[in-house]
Amino acid sequence: MTGRSVIVGAGIAGAMTALALQEDCVLVCAGALGSLSSSRLAQGGVAAAIGPGDDAAQHLNDTLAAGDGLCDAAAAGAILSQAPAAVARLESLGVRFDRGPDGAHALGLEAAHGQNRILHVAGDGTGADIMRALTQALRRAAHVTIIEHAELVRLHVREGRIAGVLLRRPSGPLTLATGRLVLATGGVGGLFPATTNPLGNTGRGLALAARAGALIRDAEFVQFHPTALDCTLDPLPLVSEAVRGEGAVLIDDAGMRFMSGIAGRELAPRDVVARAIQRRIAAGARVFLDARPALGRHFATRFPGIDALCRAQGIDPAQEPIPVRPAAHYHMGGIAVDAEGRSSLPGLWAVGEVAATGLHGANRLASNSLLEGAVCGPRVAASLERAAREAPPAPAHTELPPPDPALPQVRAILGRALMLEREGGALAGAVLHLRRLAPRSDAAAAALMIAAGALARRESRGAHCRTDYPATLPAASTLSTYAQAMGSAEADPLALSA
Ligand SMILES: Cc1cc2nc3c(=O)[nH]c(=O)nc-3n(C[C@H](O)[C@H](O)[C@H](O)COP(=O)(O)OP(=O)(O)OC[C@H]3O[C@@H](n4cnc5c(N)ncnc54)[C@H](O)[C@@H]3O)c2cc1C
């Protein structure tokens, strides 16, 4: 396997990269193929401007508006214009997007989209069907060697280039030598006390890339989904934005429709809705999503998966309002990459939620992320094929680090300082605490990148809201390094060399 491209992560981004490659590669994932990914949980769907009266320019306008000044318009336009081709590619791989009686795609509406442009499968089963189809395609793909139940724990870097990876498997360590590594490890929701993400999505890929010297872009921007189901499960089940798209309204326990005076109401940008809900909760209220007037007994037909999630918690959405609260959901920031997915570290590519392409800016437009994985995976594959195929010598260092001890502490720190509303004093305390934990904890290192970015960004924009700096400054993306976040120019001892 030495010298082949290695792709770590088998959600939509890693799977689409591996499937598009025309040469042998290795695909690594933490659990069984198709499991433990945000991709599998996605309900709402895939955004694509394919309906009558819609086009890529309108999709781009909505994306830029949601991104609140921090999108890279050229990068975003290039990705969004590929949406119809990505949808066709997914269908050719076996994804069965819902269609209406006339045979045309059924297109849903989500917050901050000016048009109905959300393709879905079985109502709210989009991610599950995509991962079913991609997993089957991967099992058939002779060029993909799949290593399941293998956790990436270290990057090997030699003379400033990627030289390989160290994996933890149930049978022990495994080292793969490669000069072409793709991180497709997903988001950071597992670092927060309330999240919709699989709990294993703790930003390990981001942390390892940062430790190895890769530039990280706008790490402070974390999107909170306004309507996770308010229950005791961890992670929290999601009640998709598409439910509000179908007309469900937000009320508090006094029955007040508190979004009615806010522009966009229930379909305002996610950060606006999430903060409005959080403020009601902070004021002592409970918040509910009432789908009875809009959907009533049709709820179970339109949203069978969400209906089942609610019923498992003793709630019948046709008869009663659904209790909801915000939860960490999506990371807009990430490993800074160019149009081919190349990071600043030679030999390292990143794709999907772990990467920052410039599509999402300060706030992701709903359903643009599955699309990003589907479009950018094949681009990364083409870039890998163009890159030099040097086979570095096998890295000598194979000692596994101990399991990360600090995750519960990290979740508590972020719960205090890095939620929907942030303040300088709490952020400074979080940074100091995380700096002490980061040398022994990748969770703390990922959290430190978020906290240090949030402390440095003295403005409010998109998903980043500073109570002490409510104004918005002239728009500027930030590229940062792990050494800067640690407050030191020294290299990190865990950024291993071979
Ligand atoms: C509940 C929910 C609903 C969503 N709904 C939508 C939606 O409707 N539309 C939309 O566009 N987006 C949606 N999103 C966001 C979207 O699902 C994700 O942004 C997208 O799926 C990310 O894909 P990915 O391939 O980058 O990461 P993931 O799908 O999260 O995959 C990450 C992969 O990396 C692996 N991994 C992680 N760390 C390691 C490690 N250290 N070692 C080895 N493997 C590792 C994981 O096991 C997994 O295989 C939703 C997210 C959630 C959580």
XYZ file of N, CA and C in Angstrom, residues 256-477:
666
model
N -46.449 32.006 22.571
C -46.112 33.202 21.796
C -45.209 32.845 20.612
N -45.556 33.352 19.425
C -44.735 33.130 18.226
C -43.663 34.221 18.197
N -42.533 33.954 18.897
C -41.565 35.011 19.172
C -40.727 35.402 17.956
N -40.782 34.662 16.852
C -40.033 35.044 15.646
C -40.846 35.982 14.748
N -42.096 36.257 15.092
C -42.945 36.957 14.122
C -42.473 38.388 13.855
N -41.746 39.012 14.811
C -41.271 40.374 14.577
C -39.879 40.441 13.977
N -39.275 39.302 13.650
C -37.889 39.270 13.150
C -37.914 38.985 11.645
N -37.089 39.747 10.894
C -37.079 39.579 9.427
C -36.803 38.126 9.059
N -37.605 37.579 8.180
C -37.430 36.199 7.752
C -38.153 35.209 8.639
N -38.565 35.670 9.801
C -39.275 34.842 10.793
C -38.607 33.475 10.955
N -39.378 32.387 10.901
C -38.779 31.065 11.164
C -37.712 30.691 10.140
N -37.725 31.338 8.970
C -36.741 31.003 7.937
C -35.648 32.070 7.820
N -35.442 32.833 8.895
C -34.280 33.734 8.963
C -33.011 32.876 8.993
N -31.812 33.485 8.749
C -30.583 32.685 8.824
C -30.476 31.950 10.166
N -29.779 30.801 10.126
C -29.743 29.918 11.291
C -29.264 30.601 12.553
N -28.243 31.447 12.433
C -27.713 32.069 13.652
C -28.758 32.985 14.282
N -29.550 33.637 13.449
C -30.582 34.545 13.966
C -31.649 33.736 14.715
N -32.090 32.647 14.095
C -33.121 31.817 14.728
C -32.562 31.172 15.999
N -31.337 30.667 15.921
C -30.753 29.967 17.079
C -30.591 30.912 18.263
N -30.140 32.139 17.997
C -29.956 33.075 19.121
C -31.305 33.499 19.712
N -32.315 33.661 18.844
C -33.642 34.022 19.360
C -34.163 32.913 20.279
N -33.957 31.669 19.885
C -34.403 30.545 20.724
C -33.605 30.524 22.027
N -32.275 30.685 21.903
C -31.422 30.618 23.093
C -31.814 31.708 24.097
N -32.156 32.887 23.589
C -32.538 33.980 24.504
C -33.840 33.650 25.217
N -34.790 33.025 24.520
C -36.040 32.629 25.187
C -35.734 31.592 26.265
N -34.837 30.647 25.944
C -34.505 29.604 26.924
C -33.786 30.228 28.122
N -32.855 31.167 27.841
C -32.124 31.832 28.931
C -33.076 32.628 29.816
N -34.197 33.073 29.232
C -35.188 33.831 30.015
C -36.112 32.896 30.794
N -35.856 31.595 30.705
C -36.620 30.641 31.516
C -37.748 29.943 30.775
N -37.908 30.241 29.478
C -38.994 29.613 28.719
C -38.536 28.273 28.138
N -39.474 27.450 27.716
C -39.161 26.326 26.830
C -39.626 26.723 25.435
N -38.971 26.166 24.444
C -39.302 26.536 23.065
C -39.752 25.289 22.310
N -40.739 25.475 21.448
C -41.331 24.351 20.713
C -41.460 24.700 19.235
N -41.407 23.676 18.424
C -41.693 23.812 16.999
C -43.078 23.218 16.780
N -43.994 24.056 16.348
C -45.387 23.602 16.218
C -45.686 23.322 14.747
N -45.750 22.048 14.407
C -46.015 21.650 13.011
C -47.486 21.313 12.811
N -48.302 21.476 13.864
C -49.706 21.047 13.739
C -50.486 21.837 12.689
N -50.392 23.189 12.693
C -51.216 23.905 11.700
C -50.774 23.616 10.258
N -49.470 23.532 10.030
C -48.977 23.404 8.651
C -49.057 21.968 8.135
N -48.782 20.998 8.988
C -48.647 19.618 8.509
C -49.642 18.650 9.158
N -49.925 18.870 10.439
C -50.887 17.995 11.130
C -50.593 16.525 10.891
N -51.616 15.802 10.444
C -51.439 14.338 10.310
C -50.548 13.969 9.122
N -50.199 14.948 8.268
C -49.290 14.639 7.149
C -47.829 14.614 7.599
N -47.562 14.987 8.853
C -46.172 15.074 9.323
C -45.428 13.753 9.099
N -46.051 12.660 9.488
C -45.363 11.360 9.420
C -45.063 10.953 7.981
N -45.867 11.424 7.033
C -45.619 11.083 5.627
C -44.473 11.909 5.070
N -44.480 13.227 5.396
C -43.431 14.103 4.840
C -42.103 13.885 5.556
N -42.150 13.637 6.882
C -40.917 13.506 7.663
C -40.933 12.216 8.492
N -40.891 11.077 7.824
C -41.025 9.822 8.580
C -39.902 9.598 9.592
N -38.674 9.997 9.233
C -37.545 9.786 10.146
C -37.676 10.654 11.394
N -38.029 11.934 11.203
C -38.166 12.840 12.354
C -39.356 12.414 13.202
N -40.421 11.958 12.543
C -41.587 11.469 13.285
C -41.170 10.319 14.209
N -40.342 9.409 13.672
C -39.902 8.268 14.484
C -39.011 8.728 15.640
N -38.106 9.699 15.365
C -37.235 10.214 16.436
C -38.075 10.838 17.553
N -39.104 11.607 17.160
C -39.969 12.254 18.158
C -40.759 11.211 18.940
N -41.334 10.256 18.229
C -42.150 9.248 18.910
C -41.316 8.434 19.892
N -40.034 8.192 19.548
C -39.161 7.463 20.487
C -38.988 8.236 21.789
N -39.227 9.549 21.740
C -39.145 10.383 22.956
C -40.542 10.691 23.507
N -41.552 9.984 23.003
C -42.905 10.147 23.538
C -43.649 11.355 23.005
N -43.217 11.886 21.845
C -43.848 13.089 21.289
C -44.490 12.740 19.945
N -45.751 13.136 19.749
C -46.435 12.931 18.474
C -46.569 14.287 17.787
N -45.720 14.577 16.780
C -45.728 15.921 16.160
C -47.058 16.309 15.524
N -47.901 15.316 15.202
C -49.205 15.644 14.631
C -50.154 16.191 15.690
N -49.868 15.860 16.948
C -50.800 16.206 18.028
C -50.262 17.274 18.979
N -48.925 17.419 19.032
C -48.360 18.330 20.038
C -47.104 19.002 19.483
N -46.759 20.200 20.025
C -45.540 20.860 19.559
C -44.291 20.106 20.011
N -43.230 20.239 19.222
C -41.988 19.481 19.470
C -41.036 20.364 20.282
N -40.550 19.914 21.458
C -39.595 20.744 22.215
C -38.241 20.788 21.498
N -37.670 21.992 21.353
C -36.412 22.134 20.610
C -35.446 23.039 21.366
N -34.168 22.884 21.038
C -33.134 23.814 21.531
C -31.949 23.787 20.571
N -31.118 24.852 20.574
C -29.977 24.882 19.656
C -28.897 23.872 20.055
N -28.142 23.412 19.064
C -27.031 22.484 19.315
C -25.953 22.704 18.252
N -24.685 22.519 18.647
C -23.569 22.678 17.696
C -23.764 21.710 16.536
N -23.600 22.212 15.308
C -24.071 21.438 14.162
C -23.069 21.376 13.022
N -22.417 22.486 12.719
C -21.583 22.519 11.502
C -20.419 23.482 11.694
N -19.238 23.085 11.213
C -18.052 23.932 11.330
C -17.765 24.596 9.987
N -17.964 25.914 9.926
C -17.645 26.641 8.685
C -16.133 26.764 8.514
N -15.410 27.001 9.634
C -13.956 27.097 9.558
C -13.334 25.732 9.299
N -12.030 25.720 9.110
C -11.369 24.433 8.889
C -9.985 24.603 8.297
N -9.472 23.507 7.774
C -8.152 23.527 7.147
C -8.267 24.347 5.855
N -7.478 25.402 5.749
C -7.566 26.267 4.564
C -7.112 25.489 3.329
N -7.959 25.471 2.300
C -7.601 24.751 1.068
C -7.858 25.617 -0.150
N -7.167 25.275 -1.237
C -7.398 25.962 -2.508
C -8.470 25.216 -3.307
N -8.664 25.614 -4.566
C -9.757 25.040 -5.369
C -9.597 23.540 -5.602
N -8.360 23.028 -5.459
C -8.133 21.584 -5.629
C -8.157 20.836 -4.308
N -8.392 21.565 -3.201
C -8.405 20.914 -1.890
C -7.036 20.809 -1.250
N -6.015 21.497 -1.829
C -4.664 21.424 -1.250
C -4.540 22.375 -0.072
N -3.968 21.862 1.031
C -3.713 22.712 2.193
C -2.365 23.401 2.013
N -1.972 24.176 3.015
C -0.664 24.850 2.932
C 0.478 23.887 3.220
N 0.168 22.677 3.715
C 1.215 21.693 4.036
C 1.384 20.742 2.847
N 2.552 20.727 2.208
C 2.723 19.863 1.031
C 2.352 18.405 1.345
N 1.566 17.818 0.438
C 1.151 16.423 0.607
C -0.154 16.263 1.373
N -0.724 17.354 1.884
C -1.971 17.262 2.648
C -3.103 17.965 1.903
N -4.169 17.197 1.615
C -5.407 17.731 1.058
C -6.492 17.640 2.146
N -7.521 18.435 2.037
C -8.660 18.308 2.951
C -9.934 18.529 2.152
N -11.005 17.813 2.556
C -12.257 17.897 1.799
C -13.433 17.677 2.740
N -14.550 18.319 2.418
C -15.744 18.175 3.257
C -15.688 19.152 4.425
N -16.340 18.773 5.510
C -16.524 19.728 6.612
C -15.209 20.117 7.275
N -14.201 19.260 7.247
C -12.921 19.603 7.888
C -12.171 20.687 7.120
N -12.551 20.901 5.871
C -11.859 21.878 5.024
C -12.605 23.210 5.029
N -11.884 24.276 4.744
C -12.518 25.583 4.523
C -12.193 25.995 3.097
N -13.187 25.846 2.214
C -12.986 26.153 0.789
C -13.310 27.606 0.469
N -14.044 28.277 1.375
C -14.559 29.610 1.084
C -16.030 29.596 0.705
N -16.653 28.393 0.662
C -18.074 28.319 0.297
C -18.975 28.885 1.385
N -18.647 28.620 2.647
C -19.626 28.887 3.712
C -19.438 30.218 4.436
N -18.238 30.801 4.391
C -18.024 32.077 5.057
C -18.335 32.007 6.539
N -19.091 33.010 7.021
C -19.374 33.100 8.451
C -20.600 32.293 8.856
N -21.306 31.739 7.881
C -22.503 30.961 8.191
C -22.907 30.145 6.975
N -23.065 28.861 7.169
C -23.397 27.990 6.036
C -24.867 28.111 5.659
N -25.118 28.191 4.373
C -26.490 28.104 3.886
C -26.918 26.634 3.948
N -28.113 26.398 4.486
C -28.592 25.026 4.701
C -28.441 24.176 3.439
N -28.002 22.946 3.629
C -27.905 21.920 2.579
C -26.827 22.190 1.533
N -25.934 23.149 1.819
C -24.789 23.368 0.932
C -23.622 22.438 1.263
N -23.663 21.726 2.384
C -22.466 20.969 2.771
C -22.401 19.590 2.138
N -23.522 18.879 2.044
C -23.478 17.616 1.297
C -23.049 17.910 -0.139
N -23.594 19.009 -0.666
C -23.225 19.413 -2.029
C -21.719 19.651 -2.138
N -21.168 20.336 -1.149
C -19.725 20.632 -1.195
C -18.908 19.336 -1.239
N -19.292 18.369 -0.397
C -18.566 17.086 -0.398
C -18.669 16.389 -1.740
N -19.879 16.440 -2.331
C -20.090 15.747 -3.612
C -19.325 16.413 -4.747
N -19.198 17.749 -4.693
C -18.485 18.461 -5.765
C -16.974 18.385 -5.552
N -16.527 18.601 -4.308
C -15.088 18.745 -4.070
C -14.345 17.411 -4.007
N -15.039 16.320 -3.628
C -14.365 15.014 -3.607
C -13.716 14.703 -4.955
N -14.477 14.734 -6.052
C -13.864 14.460 -7.355
C -12.757 15.450 -7.740
N -12.882 16.707 -7.301
C -11.798 17.674 -7.598
C -10.511 17.284 -6.891
N -10.650 16.856 -5.638
C -9.471 16.423 -4.886
C -8.861 15.198 -5.553
N -9.724 14.282 -5.999
C -9.215 13.080 -6.670
C -8.385 13.460 -7.894
N -8.879 14.404 -8.689
C -8.135 14.823 -9.883
C -6.801 15.450 -9.486
N -6.803 16.200 -8.397
C -5.568 16.843 -7.937
C -4.557 15.802 -7.452
N -5.037 14.775 -6.754
C -4.141 13.705 -6.291
C -3.479 13.012 -7.472
N -4.274 12.799 -8.519
C -3.730 12.094 -9.686
C -2.664 12.915 -10.388
N -2.785 14.230 -10.293
C -1.770 15.092 -10.931
C -0.502 15.210 -10.087
N -0.607 14.913 -8.791
C 0.526 15.133 -7.884
C 1.582 14.040 -8.046
N 2.807 14.374 -7.647
C 3.914 13.410 -7.748
C 3.639 12.201 -6.856
N 3.998 11.007 -7.359
C 3.739 9.771 -6.611
C 4.973 9.292 -5.865
N 5.566 10.163 -5.078
C 6.743 9.717 -4.316
C 6.292 8.819 -3.192
N 7.045 7.766 -2.965
C 6.759 6.872 -1.837
C 7.778 7.133 -0.751
N 7.428 7.888 0.277
C 8.401 8.170 1.326
C 8.732 6.903 2.104
N 9.903 6.862 2.743
C 10.223 5.700 3.565
C 9.215 5.550 4.698
N 8.973 4.305 5.111
C 7.993 4.069 6.176
C 8.412 4.808 7.438
N 7.507 5.560 8.041
C 7.856 6.268 9.270
C 8.231 5.292 10.372
N 9.241 5.652 11.158
C 9.735 4.744 12.190
C 8.872 4.781 13.450
N 8.233 5.918 13.694
C 7.559 6.131 14.975
C 6.170 5.501 14.950
N 5.940 4.444 15.752
C 4.635 3.780 15.713
C 3.993 3.697 17.094
N 4.505 4.452 18.041
C 3.952 4.367 19.395
C 2.607 5.091 19.456
N 1.586 4.382 19.907
C 0.255 4.994 19.970
C 0.153 5.943 21.158
N -0.463 7.102 20.963
C -0.703 7.970 22.122
C -1.806 7.362 22.983
N -1.871 7.723 24.268
C -2.970 7.210 25.097
C -4.290 7.817 24.630
N -5.426 7.172 24.952
C -6.723 7.770 24.596
C -6.817 9.187 25.148
N -7.479 10.058 24.378
C -7.560 11.478 24.752
C -8.249 11.627 26.113
N -7.524 12.175 27.107
C -8.114 12.234 28.451
C -9.025 13.434 28.692
N -8.974 14.423 27.816
C -9.501 15.738 28.187
C -10.873 16.076 27.609
N -11.485 15.151 26.834
C -12.709 15.531 26.128
C -13.814 16.067 27.054
N -14.097 15.428 28.208
C -15.149 15.992 29.069
C -14.830 17.425 29.514
N -13.556 17.686 29.839
C -13.177 19.057 30.230
C -13.375 20.026 29.073
N -12.980 19.578 27.879
C -13.101 20.448 26.700
C -14.569 20.796 26.455
N -15.444 19.796 26.562
C -16.874 20.067 26.348
C -17.380 21.095 27.363
N -16.919 20.983 28.604
C -17.367 21.936 29.640
C -16.846 23.343 29.335
N -15.596 23.430 28.900
C -15.007 24.757 28.602
C -15.762 25.420 27.454
N -15.993 24.665 26.377
C -16.691 25.261 25.234
C -18.136 25.597 25.605
N -18.744 24.780 26.469
C -20.119 25.057 26.917
C -20.213 26.363 27.684
N -19.134 26.730 28.380
C -19.151 27.993 29.138
C -18.846 29.199 28.249
N -17.946 29.032 27.279
C -17.396 30.224 26.609
C -17.653 30.327 25.105
N -17.993 29.227 24.446
C -17.994 29.249 22.967
C -19.344 28.894 22.380
N -20.412 29.238 23.077
C -21.722 28.891 22.543
C -22.210 30.017 21.623
N -23.502 30.286 21.645
C -24.085 31.216 20.666
C -23.699 32.658 20.906
N -23.456 33.021 22.179
C -23.037 34.390 22.483
C -21.734 34.313 23.265
N -20.733 35.065 22.847
C -19.376 34.952 23.374
C -18.924 36.287 23.941
N -18.024 36.220 24.919
C -17.571 37.455 25.573
C -16.089 37.306 25.876
N -15.342 38.432 25.753
C -13.891 38.391 25.787
C -13.294 37.741 27.027
N -13.819 38.068 28.217
C -13.245 37.517 29.444
C -13.356 35.999 29.487
N -14.541 35.494 29.148
C -14.746 34.041 29.148
C -13.881 33.376 28.077
N -13.745 34.040 26.931
C -12.918 33.465 25.858
C -11.442 33.411 26.276
N -10.964 34.476 26.921
C -9.559 34.484 27.354
C -9.310 33.362 28.357
N -10.264 33.145 29.264
C -10.129 32.045 30.224
C -10.101 30.696 29.514
N -10.967 30.537 28.516
C -11.015 29.280 27.770
C -9.692 29.022 27.052
N -9.131 30.066 26.433
C -7.859 29.903 25.704
C -6.753 29.455 26.662
N -6.670 30.098 27.822
C -5.617 29.720 28.784
C -5.763 28.276 29.220
N -6.994 27.887 29.531
C -7.263 26.519 29.984
C -6.916 25.504 28.876
N -7.355 25.813 27.653
C -7.128 24.879 26.539
C -5.647 24.785 26.181
N -4.910 25.894 26.341
C -3.461 25.823 26.071
C -2.778 24.812 27.002
N -3.259 24.729 28.236
C -2.645 23.768 29.168
C -2.976 22.337 28.763
N -4.183 22.118 28.205
C -4.622 20.758 27.865
C -4.112 20.311 26.488
N -3.911 21.253 25.577
C -3.664 20.909 24.171
C -2.435 20.027 23.928
N -1.319 20.199 24.669
C -0.168 19.348 24.356
C -0.450 17.849 24.494
N -1.453 17.474 25.300
C -1.759 16.045 25.466
C -3.105 15.651 24.866
N -3.820 16.584 24.238
C -5.194 16.290 23.816
C -5.494 16.922 22.462
N -5.819 16.082 21.480
C -6.219 16.631 20.179
C -7.567 17.350 20.268
N -8.461 16.879 21.149
C -9.740 17.580 21.319
C -9.480 19.002 21.802
N -8.572 19.131 22.778
C -8.257 20.466 23.292
C -7.557 21.305 22.221
N -6.716 20.672 21.400
C -6.029 21.433 20.339
C -7.032 21.978 19.329
N -8.024 21.143 18.939
C -9.054 21.623 18.006
C -9.869 22.743 18.654
N -10.239 22.538 19.917
C -11.030 23.551 20.623
C -10.239 24.843 20.776
N -8.923 24.714 20.983
C -8.084 25.907 21.120
C -8.098 26.735 19.843
N -8.049 26.063 18.690
C -8.086 26.821 17.431
C -9.387 27.634 17.345
N -10.511 27.035 17.785
C -11.810 27.730 17.749
C -11.808 28.897 18.743
N -11.340 28.615 19.962
C -11.392 29.635 21.021
C -10.449 30.799 20.719
N -9.243 30.483 20.247
C -8.282 31.555 19.956
C -8.797 32.427 18.807
N -9.431 31.797 17.813
C -10.021 32.567 16.715
C -11.140 33.467 17.210
N -11.954 32.930 18.112
C -13.095 33.701 18.640
C -12.617 34.871 19.491
N -11.532 34.655 20.240
C -10.987 35.740 21.071
C -10.404 36.845 20.186
N -9.732 36.429 19.106
C -9.073 37.414 18.232
C -10.087 38.193 17.390
N -11.239 37.594 17.089
C -12.201 38.266 16.200
C -13.100 39.189 17.021
N -12.725 40.467 17.029
C -13.433 41.452 17.857
C -14.558 42.104 17.071
N -15.495 41.314 16.682
C -16.674 41.783 15.963
C -17.731 40.695 16.071
N -18.934 41.029 15.627
C -19.992 40.024 15.505
C -20.338 39.885 14.034
N -20.377 38.625 13.592
C -20.619 38.385 12.164
C -21.098 36.941 12.033
N -22.176 36.751 11.257
C -22.650 35.402 11.011
C -22.852 34.643 12.310
N -22.248 33.461 12.390
C -22.440 32.617 13.562
C -21.622 33.060 14.762
N -20.730 34.023 14.578
C -19.857 34.477 15.681
C -20.441 35.751 16.277
N -20.966 35.654 17.492
C -21.624 36.803 18.130
C -20.871 37.154 19.411
N -20.230 38.329 19.446
C -19.516 38.802 20.642
C -20.395 39.824 21.348
N -20.797 39.558 22.578
C -21.629 40.526 23.299
C -20.834 41.797 23.586
N -19.485 41.676 23.680
C -18.671 42.862 23.946
C -18.238 43.581 22.664
N -18.431 42.971 21.525
C -18.135 43.619 20.232
C -19.296 43.349 19.275
N -20.441 44.012 19.477
C -21.615 43.691 18.655
C -21.522 44.192 17.210
N -20.639 45.170 16.933
C -20.572 45.726 15.570
C -19.854 44.768 14.625
N -20.114 44.962 13.334
C -19.426 44.184 12.295
C -18.360 45.071 11.659
N -17.141 44.551 11.570
C -16.015 45.299 10.990
C -15.938 45.020 9.489
N -15.073 45.722 8.759
C -14.864 45.340 7.351
C -14.486 43.850 7.277
N -15.068 43.143 6.293
C -14.934 41.680 6.251
C -13.493 41.242 6.024
N -13.025 40.292 6.821
C -11.685 39.737 6.620
C -11.626 38.313 7.158
N -11.225 37.389 6.288
C -10.955 36.022 6.740
C -9.642 36.003 7.503
